Structures are given as structure tokens and as C-alpha cells.
Amino acid sequence: MRLLRALVLAAFALCASAAFAQTIKIGFITSYSGLNGNLGPYMERAVRLYVKLHEKELPPGVKIELLTRDDTGPNPDKARQLAQELVVRDKVDLLAGVIFTPNAMAIAPIATEAKVPFVIMNAGTSVITTRSPYIVRTSFTLWQSSYPLGQWAAKKFKTAYTLVSDFGPGHDSEEAFIKSFTEGGGKIVGSVRVPLQNPDWAAYMQRVKDARPDALKVFIPAGKTATAVMKNFSDLGLDKAGIKLIGPGDITTDEELPNMGDIAIGVLTVHHYSAAAERPANKAFVAAWKKEYGANEVPNFLSAGSWDGTDMIFAAIKAQKGKLDPDRTMEIFKRYKSADSPRGPISIDPETRDIVQNEYLREVRKIGGQPANVELETVATAVKDPWKELQKKK
Ligand code: PHB
């Protein structure tokens, strides 16, 4: 009898803990193969590190499960299929990740239909967030970096040539830069859009060299493509011809700097995140990264977007005590703020669900023998997506 009672009690205890245990499933889509497929782990590692360091702050019994999927680079069909499966079969509570704009655009209708909040941790074309009320972005827009870049460049250069990858973020970066550079009195002497994959770099660089601009402003997706730009810029002798390479920080992405060699030294960019930033929150972030992944490893801006996105997800989980309601989650996301992001103070603009953040002018310099994006000044503070601000005025 005593044994039976003990068994019944044990069974009850088990049921009670099972009812208590709550697993939040995050469907995490990023690129582990294809164009710049080495970038996916920079996002996943940030999420996993955040979860590891902060798990104990979750309500009792709440666990995070990360379901990672490879969208194989810019591949909207694959991204759509993965998101569909994650929502329908795996019943994820949230979708997150995504490097490439076309993939984010393809996932948007699924987030809307299934009412699954979708936290974009990289893809940066301005229009994306308008495609679903369930999208929130913790990364950046190209307008946020390229508009202040043009304002700054107009004070330094008379003429510029623009070169961008021919897809959403490239078009945004081009339009934003041309607008502010010409408003500031600069003259555009040429603009070219190059294929996203395997452009004939030598031919494009030669064309730029022949136009003799003071500056060449480039946007290409971060990763190996950035190194290809740097090498061809140097090989075709644009630096020796006195042309300055400038761009949003994608062209000097932190993790590629050691592969670029000395040609990157002195390149000036505008961006929201640098692994070399001296802010205490960033120093702590970089130290935790090195402790977890190795002394030679550094996070990049995709890591920063993923880290902050996870912090925002934790805020929603805590506020709802582990039971996520999609609409309530979106309301919490819209009010999210952090004074303590590795990139400085950030918040979500409740009207647009886009991140608000500072933009820094940086120069690649050697620190302790290693190239780094050294922040020189804050060129714009608490920047809302300028494209959406301009749309409002129309
Ligand atoms: C994008 O597809 O939105 C994208 C990809 C890579 C970047 C920036 C934006 O570096």
C-alpha cells in the first residue's frame, strides 16, 4: 500500500513537472552553404551564446529549442519551404534569423498567415518590415548606414561612383547614398549594379578607374564577397589611382578583415556595429565570444543583430511567463529597448517595427597587429530607418 502511494505520488509529480515544462521553439533559418554560407554560424553562435548565458533568467521550467535550417544562400523558394515546414510540422513559436532579403520577403506571408512572430536578425532592405505585421527587425537597414555615409562623404569628396549588388539592399544603399551625397553638393559620375553572384570584378573595377571619381562607394553582401571587392580594387590599381573606397560596414565585415590584407587598412565605412568598439557592453560581448569559441574568433554585425534579437525574445518570454501569445509578443517587441547592446543604445520603433540605433564612422586600422574597424565618431544618433521617415513625408 505504501509502495503504491509512493508510486502514485511520483506519477503526479512527473505530470506536474511536465505540465510546467514549457519549450519555446525558435525556427532559425540562415545560410550555412551557398553564397557567403560561412556567415550562418556567426548568427547561430550568437543566439546559442545568449541562451547559454541567460537561460537561468527564464521563468522556471521554460526551455529554448533552436531548430536550425540552411536556406542555402539567396534562395527564396527554399526559405519559403523551410518556414512552411517549421510552422506547420514543427509548430514553432517564433521564426528568426535570415541573412538575405529575398528569403525574408518569401517568409513574410507565412508569418502573417500563421501569426508567427518573425525576428529578422540580418536582412536589411527597408521594405521588408512592411510585408507582415508579424515582422520585427533587430539588424539594420541599408538606408540607416548609407544615408549618413553620403552626408559625410559630401563633405570630403567632390565626386563619387556607386557600385552595388543588383538586389534589394544594393538598390536601397545606392538610392540612399546618391540622395544624401548629391543633397550635400557631391556629384555622381557613374553608377553600376553588378550581379549578386560571381560578377566580373576586374571589368567593373576598370570601368570605375576610367571614370576617375574621388571615391568609390560599394555595397555588396558581407562575407567572402567583401574580400573579393577589396582584392580587385587593389589588383586593378584603383587605390594607386587615388580613388578612395567607402561604403556601409558590409565591405569591411569584421570576420573577413584578416583575409583582406593591408589593402583594407584606411578604408572608411559607416555602420552600427564593430567588434573593436570600446563600449563596455561590447567588450563583455567579445570576451564572452572568445571564451566560448576561441581566442582568435570575433563576432560580426550579423552576430550583434542575432544577440540583440535573442535578448528581445527573452524579454517577451519573461513578460509572458513562458506562454507566448503572438499578438502580445509583437506588442512587447514594439516596446523593446536596450541601453546595453554591444552596438550602443537601441530600441524598436513601434510604428515600423524596425530598429533604432546609432551609426558610427569607422576606419580600418591595425590594433596589436590585427586589422579592426576602429570607431572614430558617431555620425548619426538614434537613427530610424530614413526610407520610412521619407515615405511618411510623401
Ligand atoms: C540582405 O540580403 O538584406 C543583406 C545581405 C548581406 C548584407 C546586408 C544585407 O551584408
mmCIF file of C-alpha atoms and ligand atoms in Angstrom:
data_model
loop_
_atom_site.group_PDB
_atom_site.id
_atom_site.type_symbol
_atom_site.label_atom_id
_atom_site.label_comp_id
_atom_site.label_asym_id
_atom_site.label_seq_id
_atom_site.Cartn_x
_atom_site.Cartn_y
_atom_site.Cartn_z
ATOM 1 C CA MET A 1 0.000 0.000 0.000
ATOM 2 C CA ARG A 2 2.768 2.342 0.987
ATOM 3 C CA LEU A 3 4.622 1.500 -2.203
ATOM 4 C CA LEU A 4 1.508 2.151 -4.262
ATOM 5 C CA ARG A 5 1.009 5.549 -2.625
ATOM 6 C CA ALA A 6 4.620 6.433 -3.277
ATOM 7 C CA LEU A 7 4.234 5.418 -6.930
ATOM 8 C CA VAL A 8 1.058 7.465 -7.365
ATOM 9 C CA LEU A 9 2.736 10.489 -5.767
ATOM 10 C CA ALA A 10 5.763 10.090 -8.026
ATOM 11 C CA ALA A 11 3.494 9.855 -11.080
ATOM 12 C CA PHE A 12 1.696 13.060 -10.014
ATOM 13 C CA ALA A 13 4.977 14.854 -9.526
ATOM 14 C CA LEU A 14 6.080 13.823 -13.005
ATOM 15 C CA CYS A 15 2.833 15.034 -14.593
ATOM 16 C CA ALA A 16 3.019 18.314 -12.717
ATOM 17 C CA SER A 17 6.570 18.998 -13.876
ATOM 18 C CA ALA A 18 5.669 18.027 -17.440
ATOM 19 C CA ALA A 19 2.751 20.473 -17.378
ATOM 20 C CA PHE A 20 5.116 23.113 -16.075
ATOM 21 C CA ALA A 21 7.891 22.461 -18.525
ATOM 22 C CA GLN A 22 7.466 24.779 -21.455
ATOM 23 C CA THR A 23 9.630 24.623 -24.537
ATOM 24 C CA ILE A 24 9.786 27.699 -26.733
ATOM 25 C CA LYS A 25 10.614 26.597 -30.254
ATOM 26 C CA ILE A 26 12.504 29.015 -32.469
ATOM 27 C CA GLY A 27 12.678 28.156 -36.168
ATOM 28 C CA PHE A 28 16.057 29.583 -37.108
ATOM 29 C CA ILE A 29 16.703 29.998 -40.826
ATOM 30 C CA THR A 30 20.078 31.195 -42.075
ATOM 31 C CA SER A 31 22.734 30.350 -44.662
ATOM 32 C CA TYR A 32 25.256 27.582 -43.958
ATOM 33 C CA SER A 33 26.013 26.935 -47.627
ATOM 34 C CA GLY A 34 25.881 28.771 -50.946
ATOM 35 C CA LEU A 35 26.883 32.432 -51.338
ATOM 36 C CA ASN A 36 28.608 33.594 -48.135
ATOM 37 C CA GLY A 37 27.437 30.417 -46.406
ATOM 38 C CA ASN A 38 30.156 30.869 -43.791
ATOM 39 C CA LEU A 39 28.020 33.655 -42.251
ATOM 40 C CA GLY A 40 25.257 31.450 -40.818
ATOM 41 C CA PRO A 41 27.320 30.302 -37.845
ATOM 42 C CA TYR A 42 28.004 33.944 -36.869
ATOM 43 C CA MET A 43 24.277 34.259 -36.253
ATOM 44 C CA GLU A 44 23.632 30.863 -34.693
ATOM 45 C CA ARG A 45 26.603 31.162 -32.360
ATOM 46 C CA ALA A 46 25.302 34.494 -31.059
ATOM 47 C CA VAL A 47 21.875 33.019 -30.302
ATOM 48 C CA ARG A 48 23.348 29.949 -28.604
ATOM 49 C CA LEU A 49 25.768 32.024 -26.545
ATOM 50 C CA TYR A 50 22.995 34.352 -25.401
ATOM 51 C CA VAL A 51 20.781 31.409 -24.433
ATOM 52 C CA LYS A 52 23.624 29.727 -22.555
ATOM 53 C CA LEU A 53 24.479 32.845 -20.563
ATOM 54 C CA HIS A 54 20.899 33.919 -19.827
ATOM 55 C CA GLU A 55 18.861 30.698 -19.650
ATOM 56 C CA LYS A 56 18.710 30.893 -15.878
ATOM 57 C CA GLU A 57 16.745 34.153 -16.128
ATOM 58 C CA LEU A 58 13.843 32.382 -17.846
ATOM 59 C CA PRO A 59 10.720 31.517 -15.840
ATOM 60 C CA PRO A 60 11.063 28.128 -14.071
ATOM 61 C CA GLY A 61 10.664 25.173 -16.420
ATOM 62 C CA VAL A 62 10.972 27.248 -19.597
ATOM 63 C CA LYS A 63 13.449 25.974 -22.148
ATOM 64 C CA ILE A 64 14.517 27.225 -25.576
ATOM 65 C CA GLU A 65 14.767 24.869 -28.524
ATOM 66 C CA LEU A 66 16.545 26.184 -31.610
ATOM 67 C CA LEU A 67 15.577 24.423 -34.840
ATOM 68 C CA THR A 68 18.278 25.487 -37.316
ATOM 69 C CA ARG A 69 17.753 25.268 -41.078
ATOM 70 C CA ASP A 70 20.009 26.037 -44.061
ATOM 71 C CA ASP A 71 18.361 28.204 -46.730
ATOM 72 C CA THR A 72 21.485 27.720 -48.941
ATOM 73 C CA GLY A 73 22.100 31.433 -49.616
ATOM 74 C CA PRO A 74 19.832 33.795 -51.556
ATOM 75 C CA ASN A 75 17.132 31.219 -52.334
ATOM 76 C CA PRO A 76 13.572 32.426 -51.660
ATOM 77 C CA ASP A 77 11.909 29.133 -52.673
ATOM 78 C CA LYS A 78 14.000 27.171 -50.215
ATOM 79 C CA ALA A 79 13.429 29.745 -47.469
ATOM 80 C CA ARG A 80 9.651 29.650 -48.024
ATOM 81 C CA GLN A 81 9.612 25.850 -47.897
ATOM 82 C CA LEU A 82 11.674 25.749 -44.687
ATOM 83 C CA ALA A 83 9.488 28.348 -42.978
ATOM 84 C CA GLN A 84 6.353 26.475 -44.016
ATOM 85 C CA GLU A 85 7.661 23.217 -42.553
ATOM 86 C CA LEU A 86 8.811 24.877 -39.353
ATOM 87 C CA VAL A 87 5.400 26.438 -38.854
ATOM 88 C CA VAL A 88 3.168 23.563 -39.914
ATOM 89 C CA ARG A 89 5.103 20.484 -38.890
ATOM 90 C CA ASP A 90 7.362 21.661 -36.088
ATOM 91 C CA LYS A 91 4.853 24.195 -34.733
ATOM 92 C CA VAL A 92 7.488 26.765 -33.876
ATOM 93 C CA ASP A 93 6.534 29.719 -31.668
ATOM 94 C CA LEU A 94 8.846 32.096 -33.500
ATOM 95 C CA LEU A 95 10.744 32.388 -36.751
ATOM 96 C CA ALA A 96 14.149 34.094 -36.697
ATOM 97 C CA GLY A 97 17.467 34.610 -38.489
ATOM 98 C CA VAL A 98 17.695 35.191 -42.278
ATOM 99 C CA ILE A 99 20.649 36.828 -43.998
ATOM 100 C CA PHE A 100 19.210 37.583 -47.426
ATOM 101 C CA THR A 101 16.407 39.969 -48.344
ATOM 102 C CA PRO A 102 14.726 37.756 -50.992
ATOM 103 C CA ASN A 103 14.437 34.991 -48.385
ATOM 104 C CA ALA A 104 12.916 37.322 -45.772
ATOM 105 C CA MET A 105 10.399 38.562 -48.368
ATOM 106 C CA ALA A 106 9.422 34.967 -49.163
ATOM 107 C CA ILE A 107 8.863 34.113 -45.488
ATOM 108 C CA ALA A 108 6.779 37.234 -44.718
ATOM 109 C CA PRO A 109 3.394 35.883 -45.950
ATOM 110 C CA ILE A 110 3.880 32.694 -43.931
ATOM 111 C CA ALA A 111 4.463 34.711 -40.742
ATOM 112 C CA THR A 112 1.266 36.661 -41.445
ATOM 113 C CA GLU A 113 -0.892 33.678 -42.270
ATOM 114 C CA ALA A 114 0.275 31.555 -39.337
ATOM 115 C CA LYS A 115 0.549 34.537 -36.934
ATOM 116 C CA VAL A 116 4.099 33.576 -36.060
ATOM 117 C CA PRO A 117 6.344 36.477 -35.000
ATOM 118 C CA PHE A 118 9.392 36.664 -37.284
ATOM 119 C CA VAL A 119 12.541 38.285 -35.874
ATOM 120 C CA ILE A 120 14.827 39.373 -38.709
ATOM 121 C CA MET A 121 18.413 39.342 -37.493
ATOM 122 C CA ASN A 122 20.129 40.425 -40.719
ATOM 123 C CA ALA A 123 18.235 41.083 -43.990
ATOM 124 C CA GLY A 124 18.352 44.862 -44.464
ATOM 125 C CA THR A 125 16.126 46.088 -47.310
ATOM 126 C CA SER A 126 13.829 48.753 -45.882
ATOM 127 C CA VAL A 127 10.573 47.482 -47.355
ATOM 128 C CA ILE A 128 10.756 44.032 -45.683
ATOM 129 C CA THR A 129 9.106 45.059 -42.416
ATOM 130 C CA THR A 130 6.077 46.408 -44.303
ATOM 131 C CA ARG A 131 5.395 42.938 -45.699
ATOM 132 C CA SER A 132 3.980 41.489 -42.462
ATOM 133 C CA PRO A 133 2.713 42.897 -39.156
ATOM 134 C CA TYR A 134 4.471 39.902 -37.550
ATOM 135 C CA ILE A 135 7.935 41.025 -38.655
ATOM 136 C CA VAL A 136 10.317 42.871 -36.351
ATOM 137 C CA ARG A 137 13.937 43.636 -37.255
ATOM 138 C CA THR A 138 16.899 43.792 -34.864
ATOM 139 C CA SER A 139 19.612 44.205 -37.505
ATOM 140 C CA PHE A 140 19.709 47.370 -39.652
ATOM 141 C CA THR A 141 18.543 48.859 -42.913
ATOM 142 C CA LEU A 142 20.901 49.887 -45.702
ATOM 143 C CA TRP A 143 19.309 53.334 -45.597
ATOM 144 C CA GLN A 144 20.429 53.643 -41.961
ATOM 145 C CA SER A 145 24.096 53.315 -42.903
ATOM 146 C CA SER A 146 24.197 54.613 -46.494
ATOM 147 C CA TYR A 147 22.264 57.845 -45.950
ATOM 148 C CA PRO A 148 24.625 59.203 -43.241
ATOM 149 C CA LEU A 149 27.534 57.816 -45.301
ATOM 150 C CA GLY A 150 26.516 60.074 -48.198
ATOM 151 C CA GLN A 151 26.135 63.099 -45.907
ATOM 152 C CA TRP A 152 29.619 62.537 -44.512
ATOM 153 C CA ALA A 153 31.136 61.793 -47.946
ATOM 154 C CA ALA A 154 29.736 65.013 -49.451
ATOM 155 C CA LYS A 155 31.928 66.976 -47.028
ATOM 156 C CA LYS A 156 35.021 65.052 -48.038
ATOM 157 C CA PHE A 157 34.727 64.244 -51.752
ATOM 158 C CA LYS A 158 33.546 66.163 -54.822
ATOM 159 C CA THR A 159 32.710 63.131 -56.962
ATOM 160 C CA ALA A 160 31.720 59.537 -56.355
ATOM 161 C CA TYR A 161 30.938 56.390 -58.319
ATOM 162 C CA THR A 162 28.483 53.874 -56.860
ATOM 163 C CA LEU A 163 28.732 50.107 -57.270
ATOM 164 C CA VAL A 164 26.167 47.795 -55.679
ATOM 165 C CA SER A 165 24.995 44.197 -55.885
ATOM 166 C CA ASP A 166 21.879 44.088 -58.015
ATOM 167 C CA PHE A 167 19.243 43.157 -55.425
ATOM 168 C CA GLY A 168 17.120 44.825 -52.727
ATOM 169 C CA PRO A 169 19.741 46.011 -50.245
ATOM 170 C CA GLY A 170 22.021 47.140 -53.089
ATOM 171 C CA HIS A 171 19.271 49.254 -54.607
ATOM 172 C CA ASP A 172 18.486 50.780 -51.193
ATOM 173 C CA SER A 173 22.123 51.525 -50.479
ATOM 174 C CA GLU A 174 22.578 53.141 -53.892
ATOM 175 C CA GLU A 175 19.455 55.296 -53.627
ATOM 176 C CA ALA A 176 20.191 56.417 -50.045
ATOM 177 C CA PHE A 177 23.796 57.328 -50.801
ATOM 178 C CA ILE A 178 23.030 59.178 -54.041
ATOM 179 C CA LYS A 179 20.288 61.178 -52.320
ATOM 180 C CA SER A 180 22.346 62.430 -49.398
ATOM 181 C CA PHE A 181 25.616 62.791 -51.347
ATOM 182 C CA THR A 182 24.015 64.965 -54.039
ATOM 183 C CA GLU A 183 21.960 66.921 -51.484
ATOM 184 C CA GLY A 184 25.276 67.680 -49.800
ATOM 185 C CA GLY A 185 26.702 69.035 -53.057
ATOM 186 C CA GLY A 186 28.510 65.920 -54.321
ATOM 187 C CA LYS A 187 28.384 64.750 -57.924
ATOM 188 C CA ILE A 188 27.789 61.145 -59.009
ATOM 189 C CA VAL A 189 29.967 60.353 -62.030
ATOM 190 C CA GLY A 190 28.720 56.807 -62.562
ATOM 191 C CA SER A 191 26.596 54.050 -61.039
ATOM 192 C CA VAL A 192 26.635 50.352 -61.708
ATOM 193 C CA ARG A 193 24.644 47.390 -60.419
ATOM 194 C CA VAL A 194 26.548 44.104 -60.594
ATOM 195 C CA PRO A 195 25.234 40.525 -60.416
ATOM 196 C CA LEU A 196 24.898 39.213 -56.869
ATOM 197 C CA GLN A 197 26.860 36.065 -57.681
ATOM 198 C CA ASN A 198 30.266 35.969 -59.418
ATOM 199 C CA PRO A 199 30.389 39.342 -61.173
ATOM 200 C CA ASP A 200 33.343 40.059 -63.444
ATOM 201 C CA TRP A 201 35.032 42.237 -60.844
ATOM 202 C CA ALA A 202 38.029 43.192 -62.976
ATOM 203 C CA ALA A 203 35.800 44.615 -65.718
ATOM 204 C CA TYR A 204 33.703 46.681 -63.295
ATOM 205 C CA MET A 205 36.748 47.988 -61.436
ATOM 206 C CA GLN A 206 38.381 49.030 -64.708
ATOM 207 C CA ARG A 207 35.253 50.968 -65.643
ATOM 208 C CA VAL A 208 35.342 52.794 -62.309
ATOM 209 C CA LYS A 209 39.048 53.537 -62.667
ATOM 210 C CA ASP A 210 38.464 55.080 -66.090
ATOM 211 C CA ALA A 211 35.789 57.407 -64.647
ATOM 212 C CA ARG A 212 38.322 58.801 -62.109
ATOM 213 C CA PRO A 213 35.965 59.504 -59.190
ATOM 214 C CA ASP A 214 37.300 60.808 -55.854
ATOM 215 C CA ALA A 215 35.528 57.928 -54.114
ATOM 216 C CA LEU A 216 34.051 54.552 -54.997
ATOM 217 C CA LYS A 217 31.082 53.716 -52.795
ATOM 218 C CA VAL A 218 30.367 49.980 -52.696
ATOM 219 C CA PHE A 219 27.631 47.798 -51.238
ATOM 220 C CA ILE A 220 27.937 44.048 -51.570
ATOM 221 C CA PRO A 221 26.741 41.428 -49.078
ATOM 222 C CA ALA A 222 29.217 40.874 -46.249
ATOM 223 C CA GLY A 223 31.339 37.731 -46.213
ATOM 224 C CA LYS A 224 33.630 36.463 -48.936
ATOM 225 C CA THR A 225 32.183 38.900 -51.491
ATOM 226 C CA ALA A 226 33.640 41.782 -49.464
ATOM 227 C CA THR A 227 37.110 40.282 -49.725
ATOM 228 C CA ALA A 228 36.699 39.838 -53.497
ATOM 229 C CA VAL A 229 35.873 43.559 -53.834
ATOM 230 C CA MET A 230 38.874 44.563 -51.757
ATOM 231 C CA LYS A 231 41.277 42.363 -53.744
ATOM 232 C CA ASN A 232 40.032 43.537 -57.141
ATOM 233 C CA PHE A 233 40.072 47.180 -56.053
ATOM 234 C CA SER A 234 43.752 46.731 -55.254
ATOM 235 C CA ASP A 235 44.675 44.463 -58.201
ATOM 236 C CA LEU A 236 43.246 46.930 -60.711
ATOM 237 C CA GLY A 237 45.201 49.731 -59.025
ATOM 238 C CA LEU A 238 42.273 51.940 -58.004
ATOM 239 C CA ASP A 239 43.983 52.827 -54.738
ATOM 240 C CA LYS A 240 47.122 53.879 -56.585
ATOM 241 C CA ALA A 241 44.973 55.973 -58.924
ATOM 242 C CA GLY A 242 43.939 57.965 -55.817
ATOM 243 C CA ILE A 243 40.376 56.596 -55.569
ATOM 244 C CA LYS A 244 39.057 56.123 -52.018
ATOM 245 C CA LEU A 245 36.948 53.038 -51.289
ATOM 246 C CA ILE A 246 33.989 53.782 -48.981
ATOM 247 C CA GLY A 247 30.742 52.039 -48.088
ATOM 248 C CA PRO A 248 28.457 50.752 -45.386
ATOM 249 C CA GLY A 249 30.279 48.383 -42.986
ATOM 250 C CA ASP A 250 29.355 45.328 -45.042
ATOM 251 C CA ILE A 251 32.505 45.933 -47.142
ATOM 252 C CA THR A 252 34.818 45.651 -44.123
ATOM 253 C CA THR A 253 32.896 42.975 -42.229
ATOM 254 C CA ASP A 254 34.892 42.154 -39.084
ATOM 255 C CA GLU A 255 35.444 38.439 -39.692
ATOM 256 C CA GLU A 256 36.938 38.960 -43.176
ATOM 257 C CA LEU A 257 39.461 41.678 -42.228
ATOM 258 C CA PRO A 258 42.307 39.190 -41.666
ATOM 259 C CA ASN A 259 41.667 37.733 -45.162
ATOM 260 C CA MET A 260 41.724 41.133 -46.867
ATOM 261 C CA GLY A 261 45.299 42.041 -46.090
ATOM 262 C CA ASP A 262 46.740 45.534 -45.935
ATOM 263 C CA ILE A 263 44.553 46.853 -48.737
ATOM 264 C CA ALA A 264 41.717 47.214 -46.208
ATOM 265 C CA ILE A 265 43.810 49.464 -43.942
ATOM 266 C CA GLY A 266 42.494 53.021 -44.071
ATOM 267 C CA VAL A 267 39.108 52.125 -45.597
ATOM 268 C CA LEU A 268 36.368 54.303 -44.092
ATOM 269 C CA THR A 269 32.861 52.974 -43.570
ATOM 270 C CA VAL A 270 29.674 53.902 -41.726
ATOM 271 C CA HIS A 271 27.956 51.169 -39.715
ATOM 272 C CA HIS A 272 26.181 50.348 -36.466
ATOM 273 C CA TYR A 273 28.498 47.644 -35.155
ATOM 274 C CA SER A 274 32.196 46.967 -34.873
ATOM 275 C CA ALA A 275 33.806 44.136 -32.914
ATOM 276 C CA ALA A 276 36.523 46.641 -31.955
ATOM 277 C CA ALA A 277 34.093 49.103 -30.307
ATOM 278 C CA GLU A 278 35.219 50.187 -26.853
ATOM 279 C CA ARG A 279 31.775 50.230 -25.186
ATOM 280 C CA PRO A 280 31.771 48.088 -22.020
ATOM 281 C CA ALA A 281 28.776 46.075 -23.297
ATOM 282 C CA ASN A 282 30.725 45.254 -26.465
ATOM 283 C CA LYS A 283 33.891 44.374 -24.603
ATOM 284 C CA ALA A 284 31.884 41.949 -22.463
ATOM 285 C CA PHE A 285 30.204 40.504 -25.581
ATOM 286 C CA VAL A 286 33.504 39.988 -27.417
ATOM 287 C CA ALA A 287 35.141 38.497 -24.302
ATOM 288 C CA ALA A 288 32.267 36.021 -23.859
ATOM 289 C CA TRP A 289 32.529 35.128 -27.567
ATOM 290 C CA LYS A 290 36.261 34.450 -27.350
ATOM 291 C CA LYS A 291 35.829 32.412 -24.174
ATOM 292 C CA GLU A 292 33.186 30.254 -25.846
ATOM 293 C CA TYR A 293 34.553 29.952 -29.373
ATOM 294 C CA GLY A 294 38.315 30.585 -29.145
ATOM 295 C CA ALA A 295 40.758 33.450 -28.662
ATOM 296 C CA ASN A 296 41.061 34.128 -32.405
ATOM 297 C CA GLU A 297 37.320 34.314 -33.033
ATOM 298 C CA VAL A 298 35.385 37.597 -33.317
ATOM 299 C CA PRO A 299 31.681 38.295 -33.652
ATOM 300 C CA ASN A 300 30.485 40.451 -36.564
ATOM 301 C CA PHE A 301 27.449 42.637 -37.225
ATOM 302 C CA LEU A 302 25.317 39.575 -38.003
ATOM 303 C CA SER A 303 26.234 38.279 -34.549
ATOM 304 C CA ALA A 304 25.218 41.596 -32.972
ATOM 305 C CA GLY A 305 21.811 41.523 -34.693
ATOM 306 C CA SER A 306 21.256 37.950 -33.544
ATOM 307 C CA TRP A 307 22.414 38.614 -29.983
ATOM 308 C CA ASP A 308 20.078 41.581 -29.574
ATOM 309 C CA GLY A 309 17.248 39.709 -31.279
ATOM 310 C CA THR A 310 17.611 36.938 -28.718
ATOM 311 C CA ASP A 311 17.633 39.479 -25.879
ATOM 312 C CA MET A 312 14.359 40.841 -27.266
ATOM 313 C CA ILE A 313 12.870 37.339 -27.495
ATOM 314 C CA PHE A 314 13.863 36.713 -23.872
ATOM 315 C CA ALA A 315 12.098 39.929 -22.851
ATOM 316 C CA ALA A 316 8.874 38.628 -24.445
ATOM 317 C CA ILE A 317 9.210 35.193 -22.836
ATOM 318 C CA LYS A 318 9.817 36.669 -19.386
ATOM 319 C CA ALA A 319 6.954 39.158 -19.664
ATOM 320 C CA GLN A 320 4.534 36.352 -20.611
ATOM 321 C CA LYS A 321 5.912 33.887 -18.076
ATOM 322 C CA GLY A 322 6.829 31.404 -20.774
ATOM 323 C CA LYS A 323 3.462 31.230 -22.590
ATOM 324 C CA LEU A 324 3.740 33.115 -25.849
ATOM 325 C CA ASP A 325 0.754 34.746 -27.466
ATOM 326 C CA PRO A 326 1.785 36.041 -30.909
ATOM 327 C CA ASP A 327 -0.018 39.386 -30.707
ATOM 328 C CA ARG A 328 1.119 40.063 -27.172
ATOM 329 C CA THR A 329 4.661 39.088 -28.230
ATOM 330 C CA MET A 330 4.554 41.649 -31.050
ATOM 331 C CA GLU A 331 3.357 44.340 -28.620
ATOM 332 C CA ILE A 332 6.297 43.574 -26.331
ATOM 333 C CA PHE A 333 8.723 43.600 -29.276
ATOM 334 C CA LYS A 334 7.410 47.020 -30.325
ATOM 335 C CA ARG A 335 8.274 48.433 -26.902
ATOM 336 C CA TYR A 336 11.692 46.758 -26.713
ATOM 337 C CA LYS A 337 14.641 48.954 -25.697
ATOM 338 C CA SER A 338 18.146 48.246 -24.523
ATOM 339 C CA ALA A 339 20.708 50.691 -23.215
ATOM 340 C CA ASP A 340 23.211 47.890 -23.175
ATOM 341 C CA SER A 341 23.531 46.432 -26.641
ATOM 342 C CA PRO A 342 27.089 45.783 -27.872
ATOM 343 C CA ARG A 343 26.358 48.440 -30.535
ATOM 344 C CA GLY A 344 25.144 51.098 -28.037
ATOM 345 C CA PRO A 345 21.587 52.104 -27.160
ATOM 346 C CA ILE A 346 18.890 50.508 -29.335
ATOM 347 C CA SER A 347 15.106 50.356 -29.463
ATOM 348 C CA ILE A 348 12.339 49.160 -31.761
ATOM 349 C CA ASP A 349 10.286 51.864 -33.470
ATOM 350 C CA PRO A 350 6.729 50.760 -32.596
ATOM 351 C CA GLU A 351 5.346 52.299 -35.789
ATOM 352 C CA THR A 352 7.609 50.430 -38.202
ATOM 353 C CA ARG A 353 8.958 47.510 -36.103
ATOM 354 C CA ASP A 354 12.438 48.476 -37.269
ATOM 355 C CA ILE A 355 15.492 49.006 -35.105
ATOM 356 C CA VAL A 356 16.579 52.486 -33.985
ATOM 357 C CA GLN A 357 20.344 52.783 -33.469
ATOM 358 C CA ASN A 358 23.474 54.919 -33.799
ATOM 359 C CA GLU A 359 25.709 54.950 -36.863
ATOM 360 C CA TYR A 360 29.467 55.223 -36.458
ATOM 361 C CA LEU A 361 32.226 56.353 -38.810
ATOM 362 C CA ARG A 362 34.972 53.727 -38.680
ATOM 363 C CA GLU A 363 38.415 53.292 -40.162
ATOM 364 C CA VAL A 364 40.253 50.002 -40.606
ATOM 365 C CA ARG A 365 43.417 50.253 -38.521
ATOM 366 C CA LYS A 366 45.772 47.754 -37.004
ATOM 367 C CA ILE A 367 45.387 47.174 -33.289
ATOM 368 C CA GLY A 368 48.018 44.898 -31.792
ATOM 369 C CA GLY A 369 48.955 43.806 -35.313
ATOM 370 C CA GLN A 370 45.342 42.856 -36.186
ATOM 371 C CA PRO A 371 43.115 44.856 -38.568
ATOM 372 C CA ALA A 372 39.980 46.238 -36.876
ATOM 373 C CA ASN A 373 37.108 48.631 -37.609
ATOM 374 C CA VAL A 374 38.024 51.444 -35.228
ATOM 375 C CA GLU A 375 35.088 53.720 -34.411
ATOM 376 C CA LEU A 376 36.091 57.369 -34.923
ATOM 377 C CA GLU A 377 32.839 59.203 -34.275
ATOM 378 C CA THR A 378 29.078 58.817 -34.004
ATOM 379 C CA VAL A 379 27.819 60.327 -37.272
ATOM 380 C CA ALA A 380 24.116 59.856 -36.531
ATOM 381 C CA THR A 381 22.304 59.152 -33.266
ATOM 382 C CA ALA A 382 19.123 57.116 -32.691
ATOM 383 C CA VAL A 383 18.563 56.707 -36.425
ATOM 384 C CA LYS A 384 15.133 55.484 -37.528
ATOM 385 C CA ASP A 385 15.032 53.886 -40.973
ATOM 386 C CA PRO A 386 15.384 57.008 -43.174
ATOM 387 C CA TRP A 387 13.457 55.409 -46.048
ATOM 388 C CA LYS A 388 10.362 55.004 -43.885
ATOM 389 C CA GLU A 389 10.774 58.532 -42.486
ATOM 390 C CA LEU A 390 10.835 59.872 -46.072
ATOM 391 C CA GLN A 391 7.790 57.778 -47.043
ATOM 392 C CA LYS A 392 5.830 59.393 -44.199
ATOM 393 C CA LYS A 393 6.544 62.847 -45.617
ATOM 394 C CA LYS A 394 5.276 61.886 -49.066
HETATM 395 C C1 PHB B 1 20.375 41.382 -47.431
HETATM 396 O O1 PHB B 1 20.139 40.484 -48.267
HETATM 397 O O2 PHB B 1 19.458 42.092 -46.980
HETATM 398 C C2 PHB B 1 21.768 41.599 -46.971
HETATM 399 C C3 PHB B 1 22.731 40.603 -47.127
HETATM 400 C C4 PHB B 1 24.033 40.834 -46.702
HETATM 401 C C5 PHB B 1 24.380 42.056 -46.132
HETATM 402 C C6 PHB B 1 23.419 43.045 -45.979
HETATM 403 C C7 PHB B 1 22.110 42.816 -46.396
HETATM 404 O O3 PHB B 1 25.645 42.297 -45.761
#
